[in-house]
Amino acid sequence: MKQTTSQQKEIILTGDRATGPLHLGHYVGSLKQRIQLQHIHEQTILVADMQGLTDNAHTPKKVSENILNVVADYLAVGIDPLKTTICLQSKLPALAELSMFYSNLVTISRLERNPTVKSEIQSKAFNRSVPAGFLTYPISQAADITAFNATLIPVGDDQLPMLEQTNEIVRKINSLAGKPILNECRALLSNAPRLPSTDGKNKMSKTMGNTINLGASEKDIRTAVKSMYTDPNHLRVEDPGQVEGNVVFTYLDAFHPDTNYITELKKQYQQGGLGDGTTKKILEDCLQTLISPIRERRSIYLDDKAQLIDILKRGSAIADQKTQQVLFDVKEVFGLNLF
Amino acid sequence: MKQTTSQQKEIILTGDRATGPLHLGHYVGSLKQRIQLQHIHEQTILVADMQGLTDNAHTPKKVSENILNVVADYLAVGIDPLKTTICLQSKLPALAELSMFYSNLVTISRLERNPTVKSEIQSKAFNRSVPAGFLTYPISQAADITAFNATLIPVGDDQLPMLEQTNEIVRKINSLAGKPILNECRALLSNAPRLPSTDGKNKMSKTMGNTINLGASEKDIRTAVKSMYTDPNHLRVEDPGQVEGNVVFTYLDAFHPDTNYITELKKQYQQGGLGDGTTKKILEDCLQTLISPIRERRSIYLDDKAQLIDILKRGSAIADQKTQQVLFDVKEVFGLNLF
């Protein structure tokens, strides 16, 4: 008997720019979700080296040296290469070829109006010297998504304009084809709130030293938690403290398994009588427990680079086949499958 | 004994947008030169279907339906596929991939300053709705040139800014590599003056009906020559006529094999006593003689599409191999040859 109630299998495309090892922000923001999604849907993770180069072309090692780190991060947290296709963007020529086709269907002014790109250009202080590859990366992202004919894209809400841009291209191609060739995609918005940096102020970044990487050592974790931003007005243990904006509590909310216990702790902190040293110790223990096995697995994976490369190679071969099929369909629309 | 005086073999890349059949302007402007160059140098001709789409993405048949026409034109005028590699741009994924790499090294404002692109955008009245693929086509052209490591590019002087842009990219890649990976290219400027349209006013274009195609019928040629712009003040045969700006004489200069005879004709026309009917008849005879065998060969080639496709397929296979090698070298610069 057919199971009519079973959930429709979605095609999921997700990925990370390979510009640094992954950290706890990735863990709560996307990795945990991916570990679950791989059991339900057809999931591909793209290690986005080409996109990483759009603002790092003059320091390419920042990208090339992080590719295997990112793959090791995936495996260490429990992404299963037999369930999830893990592939390397630069190994998929169809993505570049689709980008070329799509770039004729999107105007420069449309790209300049894209709110995500706009704010990223501002934050990177490119001004007028924005690289062409950076302004046009929504096109390349549309190529990535459509090349897998993905239907569901896990994103933060700041990325919604990218999906809109993708669907505009999908509709143009389908209209040129006179039939549906490409799928429109929907966003899978994460319900996890964005994890703040340990300093509570800036965006997480390796250079700011305000992240906790998945490969962080015991000492790294201790140092990071000790320097964490709490309530600057909470000077003595007996003073009432503030929980909102207190990074230690945000992390406890995100990572501590016992939510009742954390609710109790918060009450106590707000009433006074609970020192930052104590809450930080609780958080540190919790993070050490979480990260220790990840770090261990990560290090074992990184000791066997040949295996990591093999996983990426197999995943890329699968992805190449899928994306070549879509490229063929799109080239058909333009009448270019002569031979 | 080694011939030390022999000319250094250059790598030549040239090509045409596949947006219409080729005409007499192409013949004097580039085809005649290519027929000679193929005996001396290593010449590749790119049938630029992807570039044709940069401003025809919404009317793709304008491109796809002209690919084989252009190949037939090449063969009909005497380009020998055993001496010249004739290949199809869309069949060379390395070109799209190189474009992606290069687009991170070129800023949007640099593209907007490119005089060739600037004037083309103006003439096409794109305004702010210029497609991304059109603004960035100098990058794609740099990919074409460097993918073959071409050293010599036959161009009109309006195209010099494109080569400048290419060489900027070459220098950036070589500087990142720390050694010369890519060749800088030089222009091979044609000494043939630009052929005017038959109406003497507008740019040659199929839609204006002011060109003479290489496949033009006897009647097409007669009609075109009859309607040619001459000297509007030359009303009676006995009046002195003007030779400058007189399209019939410009074409006689370009195509008539007997230059002494044309010099005589011009004198007579300037003195008065030579009618436009006579000069047009001389030009028509000359063009019928030139085009008739080209038209015949062209039609034979077009009757055997499978052969044309085979020629393009073989050429593209050779070109694919060459361009993949350059792509490998460029990926090496970015540290991306993991497997």
XYZ file of C-alpha atoms in Angstrom:
678
model
C 0.000 0.000 0.000
C 1.286 3.421 -0.921
C 1.935 5.726 2.016
C -0.073 8.722 0.976
C 0.608 10.614 4.193
C 4.390 10.524 3.878
C 6.033 13.899 3.503
C 6.939 14.944 -0.020
C 10.683 14.564 -0.515
C 12.200 17.984 -1.120
C 15.434 18.740 -2.955
C 17.512 20.798 -0.565
C 20.550 22.839 -1.505
C 22.619 24.444 1.182
C 26.281 25.234 1.680
C 28.977 27.409 3.144
C 31.586 29.735 1.761
C 34.897 28.003 2.347
C 36.523 31.039 3.933
C 37.158 29.707 7.426
C 36.461 26.762 9.725
C 32.868 26.534 10.896
C 31.857 27.716 14.375
C 29.042 27.458 16.880
C 27.030 29.996 14.930
C 26.969 27.586 11.999
C 26.196 24.738 14.367
C 22.949 26.197 15.731
C 22.123 28.186 12.605
C 22.383 25.431 10.022
C 24.416 22.314 10.802
C 22.015 20.889 13.419
C 19.149 21.349 10.996
C 21.068 19.670 8.174
C 21.765 16.611 10.318
C 18.006 16.151 10.640
C 17.118 17.106 7.086
C 19.429 14.504 5.571
C 17.157 11.760 6.912
C 14.005 13.228 5.419
C 14.996 14.937 2.168
C 17.470 14.795 -0.722
C 20.148 17.139 0.545
C 23.189 18.580 -1.209
C 25.786 20.699 0.556
C 27.924 22.887 -1.637
C 31.372 23.859 -0.402
C 31.312 27.283 -1.998
C 34.915 27.953 -2.923
C 34.022 30.021 -5.995
C 31.689 32.236 -3.987
C 34.382 32.534 -1.333
C 36.648 34.011 -4.005
C 34.204 36.776 -4.929
C 35.707 38.900 -2.168
C 38.961 37.003 -1.578
C 40.446 36.698 -5.061
C 43.617 38.451 -3.954
C 44.027 36.147 -0.919
C 42.983 32.817 -2.434
C 44.597 30.732 0.309
C 41.862 31.945 2.636
C 39.588 29.816 0.489
C 41.741 26.910 -0.700
C 43.091 26.174 2.773
C 39.639 25.980 4.290
C 37.936 23.573 1.911
C 38.926 20.426 3.774
C 38.390 22.126 7.154
C 34.784 22.716 6.215
C 34.319 19.125 5.018
C 35.840 17.852 8.266
C 33.455 20.121 10.193
C 30.492 18.591 8.358
C 31.535 15.035 9.051
C 32.467 15.789 12.650
C 29.008 17.104 13.529
C 27.311 14.103 11.946
C 26.589 14.942 8.356
C 26.671 11.590 6.608
C 28.181 11.624 3.114
C 26.059 8.594 2.249
C 22.903 10.586 3.003
C 24.036 14.075 2.018
C 25.894 14.884 -1.207
C 28.868 17.024 -0.207
C 30.405 18.652 -3.287
C 32.872 21.335 -4.332
C 31.519 24.294 -6.298
C 34.623 24.737 -8.475
C 34.325 21.108 -9.602
C 30.925 21.725 -11.192
C 31.394 23.511 -14.527
C 27.634 23.514 -15.140
C 27.312 26.135 -12.385
C 29.591 28.555 -14.229
C 27.871 27.815 -17.530
C 24.397 28.390 -16.092
C 25.646 31.648 -14.580
C 26.653 32.810 -18.055
C 23.183 32.090 -19.436
C 21.380 33.698 -16.499
C 23.548 36.817 -16.519
C 21.891 37.783 -19.787
C 18.482 37.736 -18.104
C 19.314 39.966 -15.123
C 20.072 43.669 -15.371
C 22.830 45.453 -13.491
C 20.275 47.765 -11.893
C 18.295 44.774 -10.628
C 21.454 43.464 -8.959
C 22.182 46.865 -7.473
C 18.688 46.913 -5.979
C 19.142 43.496 -4.291
C 18.931 44.376 -0.566
C 21.244 41.556 0.551
C 23.983 42.503 -1.903
C 23.455 46.195 -1.148
C 24.019 45.782 2.570
C 26.952 43.413 2.043
C 28.615 45.881 -0.312
C 28.159 48.573 2.311
C 29.514 46.430 5.130
C 32.545 45.460 3.059
C 33.214 49.103 2.127
C 33.750 48.190 -1.539
C 32.111 51.430 -2.693
C 32.549 51.747 -6.448
C 35.297 49.163 -6.542
C 32.994 46.217 -6.010
C 34.257 43.262 -8.043
C 31.948 42.190 -10.866
C 31.875 38.700 -9.373
C 30.593 40.091 -6.104
C 27.783 42.211 -7.554
C 26.706 39.314 -9.727
C 26.903 36.592 -7.086
C 23.091 36.377 -6.786
C 23.191 35.106 -10.382
C 25.771 32.517 -9.487
C 23.679 31.545 -6.468
C 20.657 31.140 -8.717
C 22.807 28.878 -10.882
C 23.713 26.792 -7.826
C 20.113 26.424 -6.697
C 18.603 25.709 -10.083
C 21.440 23.400 -11.161
C 20.127 20.960 -8.565
C 16.542 21.945 -9.266
C 16.318 22.551 -5.535
C 12.896 23.209 -4.027
C 13.786 24.085 -0.455
C 16.620 26.343 0.634
C 17.491 26.712 4.322
C 18.264 30.410 4.811
C 18.175 33.249 7.263
C 15.580 35.913 6.484
C 18.352 38.253 5.294
C 18.786 35.863 2.376
C 15.186 35.984 1.151
C 15.981 38.530 -1.597
C 18.439 36.007 -3.046
C 15.684 33.435 -3.443
C 13.427 36.052 -4.994
C 16.147 36.806 -7.536
C 16.529 33.086 -8.217
C 12.816 32.623 -8.790
C 12.749 35.579 -11.183
C 15.363 33.787 -13.275
C 13.449 30.498 -13.002
C 10.309 32.183 -14.320
C 12.221 33.777 -17.207
C 13.751 30.456 -18.240
C 10.428 28.650 -17.954
C 8.738 31.370 -19.961
C 11.400 31.130 -22.698
C 11.030 27.345 -22.642
C 7.270 27.549 -22.811
C 7.094 24.863 -20.134
C 8.385 24.331 -16.598
C 12.051 23.342 -16.853
C 13.249 24.678 -13.515
C 11.651 24.539 -10.073
C 10.881 27.658 -8.115
C 12.387 27.350 -4.655
C 11.007 28.121 -1.229
C 12.873 29.249 1.869
C 13.187 26.997 4.873
C 13.608 29.626 7.563
C 15.533 28.441 10.579
C 13.663 28.858 13.887
C 16.943 29.181 15.762
C 17.707 32.794 16.648
C 21.012 34.080 15.280
C 23.819 33.329 17.723
C 25.666 36.492 18.791
C 29.449 36.757 18.749
C 31.178 36.227 22.108
C 31.811 39.973 22.377
C 28.095 40.607 21.925
C 28.749 43.442 19.512
C 30.246 42.558 16.170
C 29.391 40.014 13.546
C 31.144 36.721 14.183
C 34.464 36.638 12.402
C 37.687 34.736 12.696
C 39.751 37.897 12.492
C 37.746 39.481 15.349
C 38.442 36.402 17.479
C 34.847 36.470 18.687
C 33.731 33.009 17.610
C 34.095 29.512 19.028
C 35.093 27.150 16.247
C 33.948 23.554 16.129
C 37.583 22.556 16.400
C 38.249 24.848 19.384
C 40.623 23.398 21.995
C 39.631 23.126 25.664
C 41.699 26.218 26.325
C 40.145 28.139 23.405
C 36.695 27.405 24.795
C 37.682 28.410 28.334
C 39.250 31.672 27.147
C 36.307 32.505 24.886
C 33.722 31.901 27.613
C 35.749 33.809 30.207
C 35.898 36.880 27.949
C 32.218 36.667 27.045
C 30.078 39.766 27.245
C 27.601 39.639 30.161
C 25.795 42.489 31.960
C 28.259 45.378 32.331
C 26.215 46.751 35.310
C 26.340 43.473 37.202
C 29.388 44.359 39.309
C 28.889 42.382 42.518
C 27.554 38.843 42.889
C 24.663 40.042 45.088
C 23.490 42.652 42.525
C 20.531 41.780 40.293
C 21.788 41.035 36.764
C 20.279 41.374 33.353
C 19.660 38.338 31.185
C 18.711 40.087 27.948
C 21.765 40.821 25.820
C 23.853 38.752 28.205
C 25.761 36.531 25.793
C 26.371 33.813 28.399
C 22.622 33.282 28.780
C 22.020 33.434 25.033
C 24.569 30.647 24.620
C 23.057 28.688 27.524
C 19.660 28.982 25.804
C 21.179 27.765 22.579
C 23.311 24.914 23.897
C 22.285 23.741 27.381
C 20.103 20.627 27.166
C 18.153 21.339 30.397
C 15.894 24.306 29.707
C 14.201 24.169 33.131
C 17.538 24.487 34.817
C 18.423 27.506 32.692
C 15.070 29.151 33.542
C 15.920 28.726 37.228
C 19.403 30.121 36.728
C 18.046 33.177 34.958
C 15.641 33.893 37.820
C 18.450 33.649 40.322
C 20.687 35.924 38.208
C 17.957 38.507 37.877
C 17.286 38.505 41.643
C 20.970 38.795 42.482
C 23.267 36.330 44.140
C 24.581 34.575 41.059
C 28.017 35.580 39.823
C 29.211 35.647 36.207
C 31.964 33.257 37.198
C 29.355 30.608 38.044
C 27.230 31.053 34.915
C 30.348 31.048 32.771
C 31.514 27.821 34.409
C 28.148 26.195 33.642
C 28.344 27.361 30.030
C 31.942 26.278 29.678
C 31.135 22.750 30.929
C 28.248 22.560 28.523
C 30.333 23.700 25.538
C 33.258 21.453 26.460
C 30.842 18.494 26.486
C 29.364 19.525 23.133
C 32.583 20.351 21.310
C 34.947 17.701 22.731
C 33.678 14.781 20.600
C 33.272 17.035 17.555
C 36.852 18.251 17.909
C 38.087 14.712 18.284
C 36.276 13.449 15.187
C 37.283 16.552 13.252
C 40.922 15.967 14.041
C 40.735 12.307 12.992
C 39.153 13.328 9.695
C 41.777 16.001 9.107
C 44.520 13.451 9.723
C 43.289 11.552 6.676
C 43.106 14.223 3.979
C 42.957 11.563 1.250
C 39.659 10.335 2.673
C 38.236 13.867 2.838
C 39.249 14.482 -0.750
C 37.691 11.183 -1.748
C 34.380 12.096 -0.104
C 34.389 15.465 -1.842
C 35.305 13.825 -5.132
C 32.504 11.267 -4.955
C 29.954 13.909 -3.960
C 31.136 16.197 -6.752
C 30.789 13.382 -9.299
C 27.159 12.852 -8.244
C 26.532 16.589 -8.297
C 28.212 16.954 -11.677
C 25.828 14.448 -13.184
C 22.762 16.193 -11.737
C 23.880 19.664 -12.737
C 24.890 18.602 -16.251
C 21.335 17.383 -16.788
C 19.888 20.769 -15.828
C 22.466 22.544 -17.966
C 21.380 20.374 -20.891
C 17.755 21.369 -20.327
C 18.641 25.063 -20.150
C 20.832 24.849 -23.252
C 17.883 23.224 -24.999
C 15.880 26.384 -24.243
C 18.528 28.415 -26.038
C 18.715 25.902 -28.880
C 22.346 25.075 -28.195
C 22.443 21.273 -28.018
C 23.751 20.887 -31.544
C 26.095 18.063 -30.564
C 69.582 23.229 -40.667
C 67.165 25.205 -38.580
C 65.480 28.119 -40.287
C 66.304 30.936 -37.909
C 64.693 33.561 -40.092
C 61.244 31.948 -40.055
C 58.479 33.996 -38.515
C 57.533 33.182 -34.915
C 54.256 31.232 -34.917
C 51.604 33.262 -33.126
C 48.494 31.911 -31.434
C 45.589 33.735 -33.008
C 42.085 33.876 -31.599
C 39.326 35.435 -33.616
C 35.630 34.847 -34.062
C 32.191 36.156 -34.793
C 28.994 36.540 -32.848
C 26.589 34.017 -34.314
C 23.782 36.518 -34.728
C 23.429 36.520 -38.501
C 25.016 35.250 -41.687
C 28.303 36.935 -42.580
C 28.454 39.656 -45.227
C 30.925 41.529 -47.412
C 31.925 43.696 -44.445
C 33.176 40.564 -42.686
C 34.822 39.421 -45.899
C 37.096 42.440 -46.326
C 37.330 43.203 -42.607
C 38.412 39.816 -41.320
C 37.708 36.719 -43.412
C 40.247 37.492 -46.161
C 42.902 38.061 -43.514
C 42.041 34.801 -41.750
C 42.424 32.819 -44.960
C 46.021 34.041 -45.127
C 46.762 33.799 -41.414
C 45.804 30.131 -41.231
C 48.838 29.264 -43.350
C 51.279 31.140 -41.144
C 49.983 30.897 -37.577
C 48.009 28.691 -35.188
C 44.523 30.092 -35.667
C 41.317 29.398 -33.741
C 37.970 30.832 -34.762
C 35.330 30.951 -32.063
C 31.687 30.876 -33.127
C 30.543 33.141 -30.293
C 27.056 31.920 -29.498
C 27.306 32.783 -25.791
C 28.391 36.329 -26.587
C 25.596 36.555 -29.114
C 23.168 35.845 -26.294
C 24.392 38.749 -24.151
C 21.951 40.995 -25.978
C 19.670 38.359 -27.535
C 18.726 36.159 -24.577
C 15.047 36.815 -25.179
C 15.315 35.942 -28.891
C 17.704 32.988 -28.714
C 16.812 31.678 -32.176
C 18.642 34.669 -33.620
C 21.750 32.961 -32.291
C 21.031 29.234 -32.518
C 19.784 29.438 -36.096
C 22.884 31.227 -37.284
C 25.602 28.963 -35.891
C 25.780 26.692 -38.913
C 25.309 29.626 -41.306
C 28.450 31.172 -39.916
C 30.389 27.905 -40.171
C 29.227 27.504 -43.774
C 30.362 31.085 -44.470
C 33.824 30.271 -43.119
C 34.212 27.168 -45.229
C 32.758 28.824 -48.323
C 35.339 31.621 -48.328
C 38.200 29.178 -47.906
C 38.841 28.751 -44.217
C 40.212 25.245 -43.940
C 39.124 23.330 -40.836
C 42.336 21.292 -41.050
C 44.378 24.472 -40.725
C 42.050 26.573 -38.530
C 40.309 25.256 -35.423
C 36.656 26.259 -35.751
C 34.874 25.799 -32.415
C 31.643 26.666 -30.629
C 31.890 28.884 -27.543
C 29.059 27.186 -25.640
C 30.844 23.827 -25.982
C 33.842 25.064 -24.013
C 32.992 25.074 -20.291
C 36.481 26.316 -19.421
C 35.524 29.700 -20.894
C 32.630 30.107 -18.455
C 34.763 28.886 -15.567
C 37.606 31.283 -16.367
C 35.052 34.103 -16.588
C 33.967 33.316 -13.032
C 37.542 33.543 -11.763
C 38.317 36.735 -13.663
C 35.106 38.472 -12.628
C 36.515 38.656 -9.106
C 39.510 40.613 -10.383
C 37.611 43.308 -12.306
C 35.483 45.996 -10.697
C 32.096 47.133 -11.950
C 33.381 50.686 -12.312
C 36.276 49.461 -14.467
C 33.750 47.780 -16.767
C 31.610 50.899 -16.854
C 34.672 52.900 -17.939
C 35.463 50.541 -20.843
C 34.987 52.811 -23.896
C 33.896 49.985 -26.220
C 31.227 48.737 -23.815
C 30.187 52.302 -23.022
C 29.518 53.171 -26.644
C 27.821 49.847 -27.321
C 25.516 50.334 -24.339
C 24.678 53.779 -25.684
C 24.012 52.553 -29.206
C 21.813 49.740 -27.938
C 19.831 52.145 -25.712
C 20.024 49.752 -22.757
C 20.347 52.640 -20.290
C 20.127 51.266 -16.763
C 18.642 47.994 -17.897
C 21.857 46.661 -19.365
C 22.038 42.923 -18.760
C 24.822 41.834 -16.394
C 26.135 39.539 -19.119
C 26.492 42.477 -21.477
C 28.344 44.793 -19.084
C 30.664 41.958 -18.130
C 31.335 40.633 -21.625
C 34.873 42.084 -21.679
C 35.595 39.600 -18.882
C 34.169 36.777 -20.918
C 36.213 37.955 -23.895
C 39.332 37.945 -21.742
C 38.439 34.370 -20.822
C 38.170 33.466 -24.511
C 41.518 35.022 -25.385
C 43.469 33.688 -22.427
C 41.879 30.228 -22.574
C 43.808 29.732 -25.808
C 46.770 31.693 -24.477
C 46.407 33.729 -27.654
C 49.153 36.207 -28.494
C 47.705 37.986 -31.497
C 44.118 39.184 -31.865
C 42.851 40.586 -35.164
C 40.634 43.543 -34.233
C 39.384 46.889 -35.370
C 40.786 49.831 -33.417
C 37.434 50.214 -31.627
C 38.238 46.917 -29.919
C 41.586 47.977 -28.444
C 40.083 48.710 -24.994
C 38.960 45.069 -24.848
C 42.523 43.857 -25.268
C 43.708 46.329 -22.639
C 41.135 44.899 -20.236
C 42.307 41.373 -21.099
C 45.930 42.225 -20.441
C 45.032 43.781 -17.088
C 43.518 40.452 -16.087
C 46.531 38.576 -17.453
C 48.863 40.688 -15.331
C 46.729 40.148 -12.221
C 46.709 36.372 -12.691
C 50.443 36.292 -13.379
C 51.089 38.440 -10.338
C 48.974 36.126 -8.144
C 50.794 33.139 -9.638
C 54.179 34.722 -9.085
C 55.158 33.596 -12.572
C 53.906 34.045 -16.140
C 50.953 31.672 -16.592
C 49.061 33.607 -19.242
C 50.286 35.462 -22.316
C 49.588 39.130 -22.833
C 48.056 39.622 -26.255
C 48.717 42.143 -28.972
C 46.303 43.553 -31.541
C 46.624 42.731 -35.199
C 44.985 45.793 -36.694
C 43.424 45.234 -40.083
C 44.675 47.576 -42.803
C 41.388 47.291 -44.674
C 39.170 50.334 -44.156
C 35.764 49.591 -42.658
C 33.280 48.812 -45.447
C 30.256 51.136 -45.355
C 26.705 49.851 -45.541
C 25.065 50.030 -48.966
C 22.971 53.020 -47.827
C 26.170 54.815 -46.821
C 24.610 56.006 -43.584
C 23.858 53.364 -40.981
C 25.885 50.542 -39.499
C 25.518 47.375 -41.516
C 22.688 45.289 -40.179
C 20.485 42.537 -41.452
C 17.346 44.272 -40.196
C 18.311 47.486 -42.055
C 18.740 45.478 -45.266
C 21.880 47.449 -46.057
C 24.370 44.597 -46.328
C 25.308 42.078 -49.002
C 25.579 38.642 -47.440
C 28.055 36.046 -48.631
C 25.080 33.894 -49.572
C 23.326 36.688 -51.482
C 21.507 35.575 -54.645
C 22.205 37.143 -58.040
C 19.043 39.166 -57.624
C 19.963 40.265 -54.074
C 23.283 41.556 -55.358
C 21.686 43.376 -58.283
C 19.069 45.017 -56.065
C 21.617 45.994 -53.448
C 23.990 47.554 -55.944
C 21.161 49.350 -57.760
C 20.010 50.994 -54.508
C 23.533 51.926 -53.467
C 24.262 55.424 -52.258
C 26.339 57.424 -54.766
C 26.708 61.189 -55.178
C 23.272 62.784 -54.619
C 24.351 65.842 -56.643
C 25.381 63.778 -59.658
C 22.093 64.146 -61.514
C 23.059 63.941 -65.186
C 25.668 61.676 -66.797
C 27.627 64.632 -68.092
C 27.869 66.298 -64.634
C 31.101 65.883 -62.661
C 30.537 63.406 -59.813
C 32.077 62.956 -56.415
C 34.008 59.829 -55.548
C 34.478 60.426 -51.787
C 31.569 59.014 -49.819
C 30.272 57.390 -52.992
C 29.603 53.846 -51.801
C 29.903 52.366 -55.293
C 33.509 53.539 -55.551
C 34.299 52.460 -51.988
C 33.111 48.967 -52.895
C 35.020 49.054 -56.204
C 38.156 49.966 -54.228
C 37.506 47.100 -51.844
C 36.593 44.406 -54.349
C 37.699 45.163 -57.915
C 40.915 43.345 -58.745
C 42.165 45.954 -61.294
C 43.119 49.066 -59.323
C 44.438 50.923 -62.373
C 41.119 50.525 -64.077
C 39.306 51.890 -61.019
C 41.646 54.886 -60.887
C 40.737 55.624 -64.507
C 37.036 55.220 -63.792
C 37.228 57.641 -60.864
C 38.929 60.281 -63.033
C 36.234 59.950 -65.666
C 33.464 60.144 -63.022
C 34.971 63.287 -61.490
C 35.298 64.951 -64.895
C 31.739 64.086 -65.859
C 30.455 61.762 -68.557
C 30.195 58.590 -66.525
C 26.764 57.603 -65.254
C 25.923 55.787 -61.995
C 24.253 53.088 -64.085
C 27.601 52.242 -65.660
C 29.645 52.253 -62.448
C 26.979 50.178 -60.749
C 27.041 47.659 -63.588
C 30.830 47.340 -63.241
C 30.488 46.839 -59.475
C 27.649 44.383 -59.879
C 29.681 42.239 -62.310
C 32.603 42.303 -59.949
C 30.481 41.267 -56.940
C 28.621 38.579 -58.904
C 31.998 37.090 -59.862
C 33.223 37.220 -56.259
C 30.106 35.921 -54.550
C 28.872 33.346 -57.050
C 31.370 30.576 -56.136
C 31.111 31.443 -52.417
C 27.324 31.196 -52.585
C 27.572 27.889 -54.391
C 29.982 26.326 -51.894
C 28.002 27.791 -48.994
C 24.842 26.176 -50.244
C 26.540 22.786 -50.694
C 27.870 22.966 -47.125
C 24.456 23.947 -45.768
C 22.913 20.977 -47.556
C 25.041 18.685 -45.399
C 24.386 19.935 -41.871
C 25.794 16.742 -40.383
C 29.170 17.553 -41.899
C 29.080 21.121 -40.562
C 28.213 19.834 -37.102
C 31.026 17.308 -37.341
C 33.535 20.019 -38.233
C 32.370 22.145 -35.322
C 32.455 19.133 -33.011
C 36.016 18.189 -33.938
C 37.205 21.766 -33.605
C 35.462 22.120 -30.265
C 37.105 18.935 -28.986
C 40.541 20.308 -29.843
C 39.651 23.659 -28.297
C 38.258 21.979 -25.195
C 41.548 20.249 -24.577
C 43.538 23.464 -24.977
C 41.232 25.536 -22.802
C 41.030 22.886 -20.069
C 44.795 23.051 -19.752
C 44.717 26.816 -19.209
C 41.829 26.448 -16.769
C 43.912 23.924 -14.844
C 46.802 26.396 -14.658
C 44.524 29.204 -13.461
C 42.868 26.955 -10.874
C 46.341 26.078 -9.667
C 46.881 29.796 -8.956
C 43.795 29.740 -6.751
C 44.853 26.470 -5.124
C 41.802 24.621 -6.395
C 43.204 21.497 -8.046
C 42.436 19.272 -5.062
C 41.344 16.387 -7.232
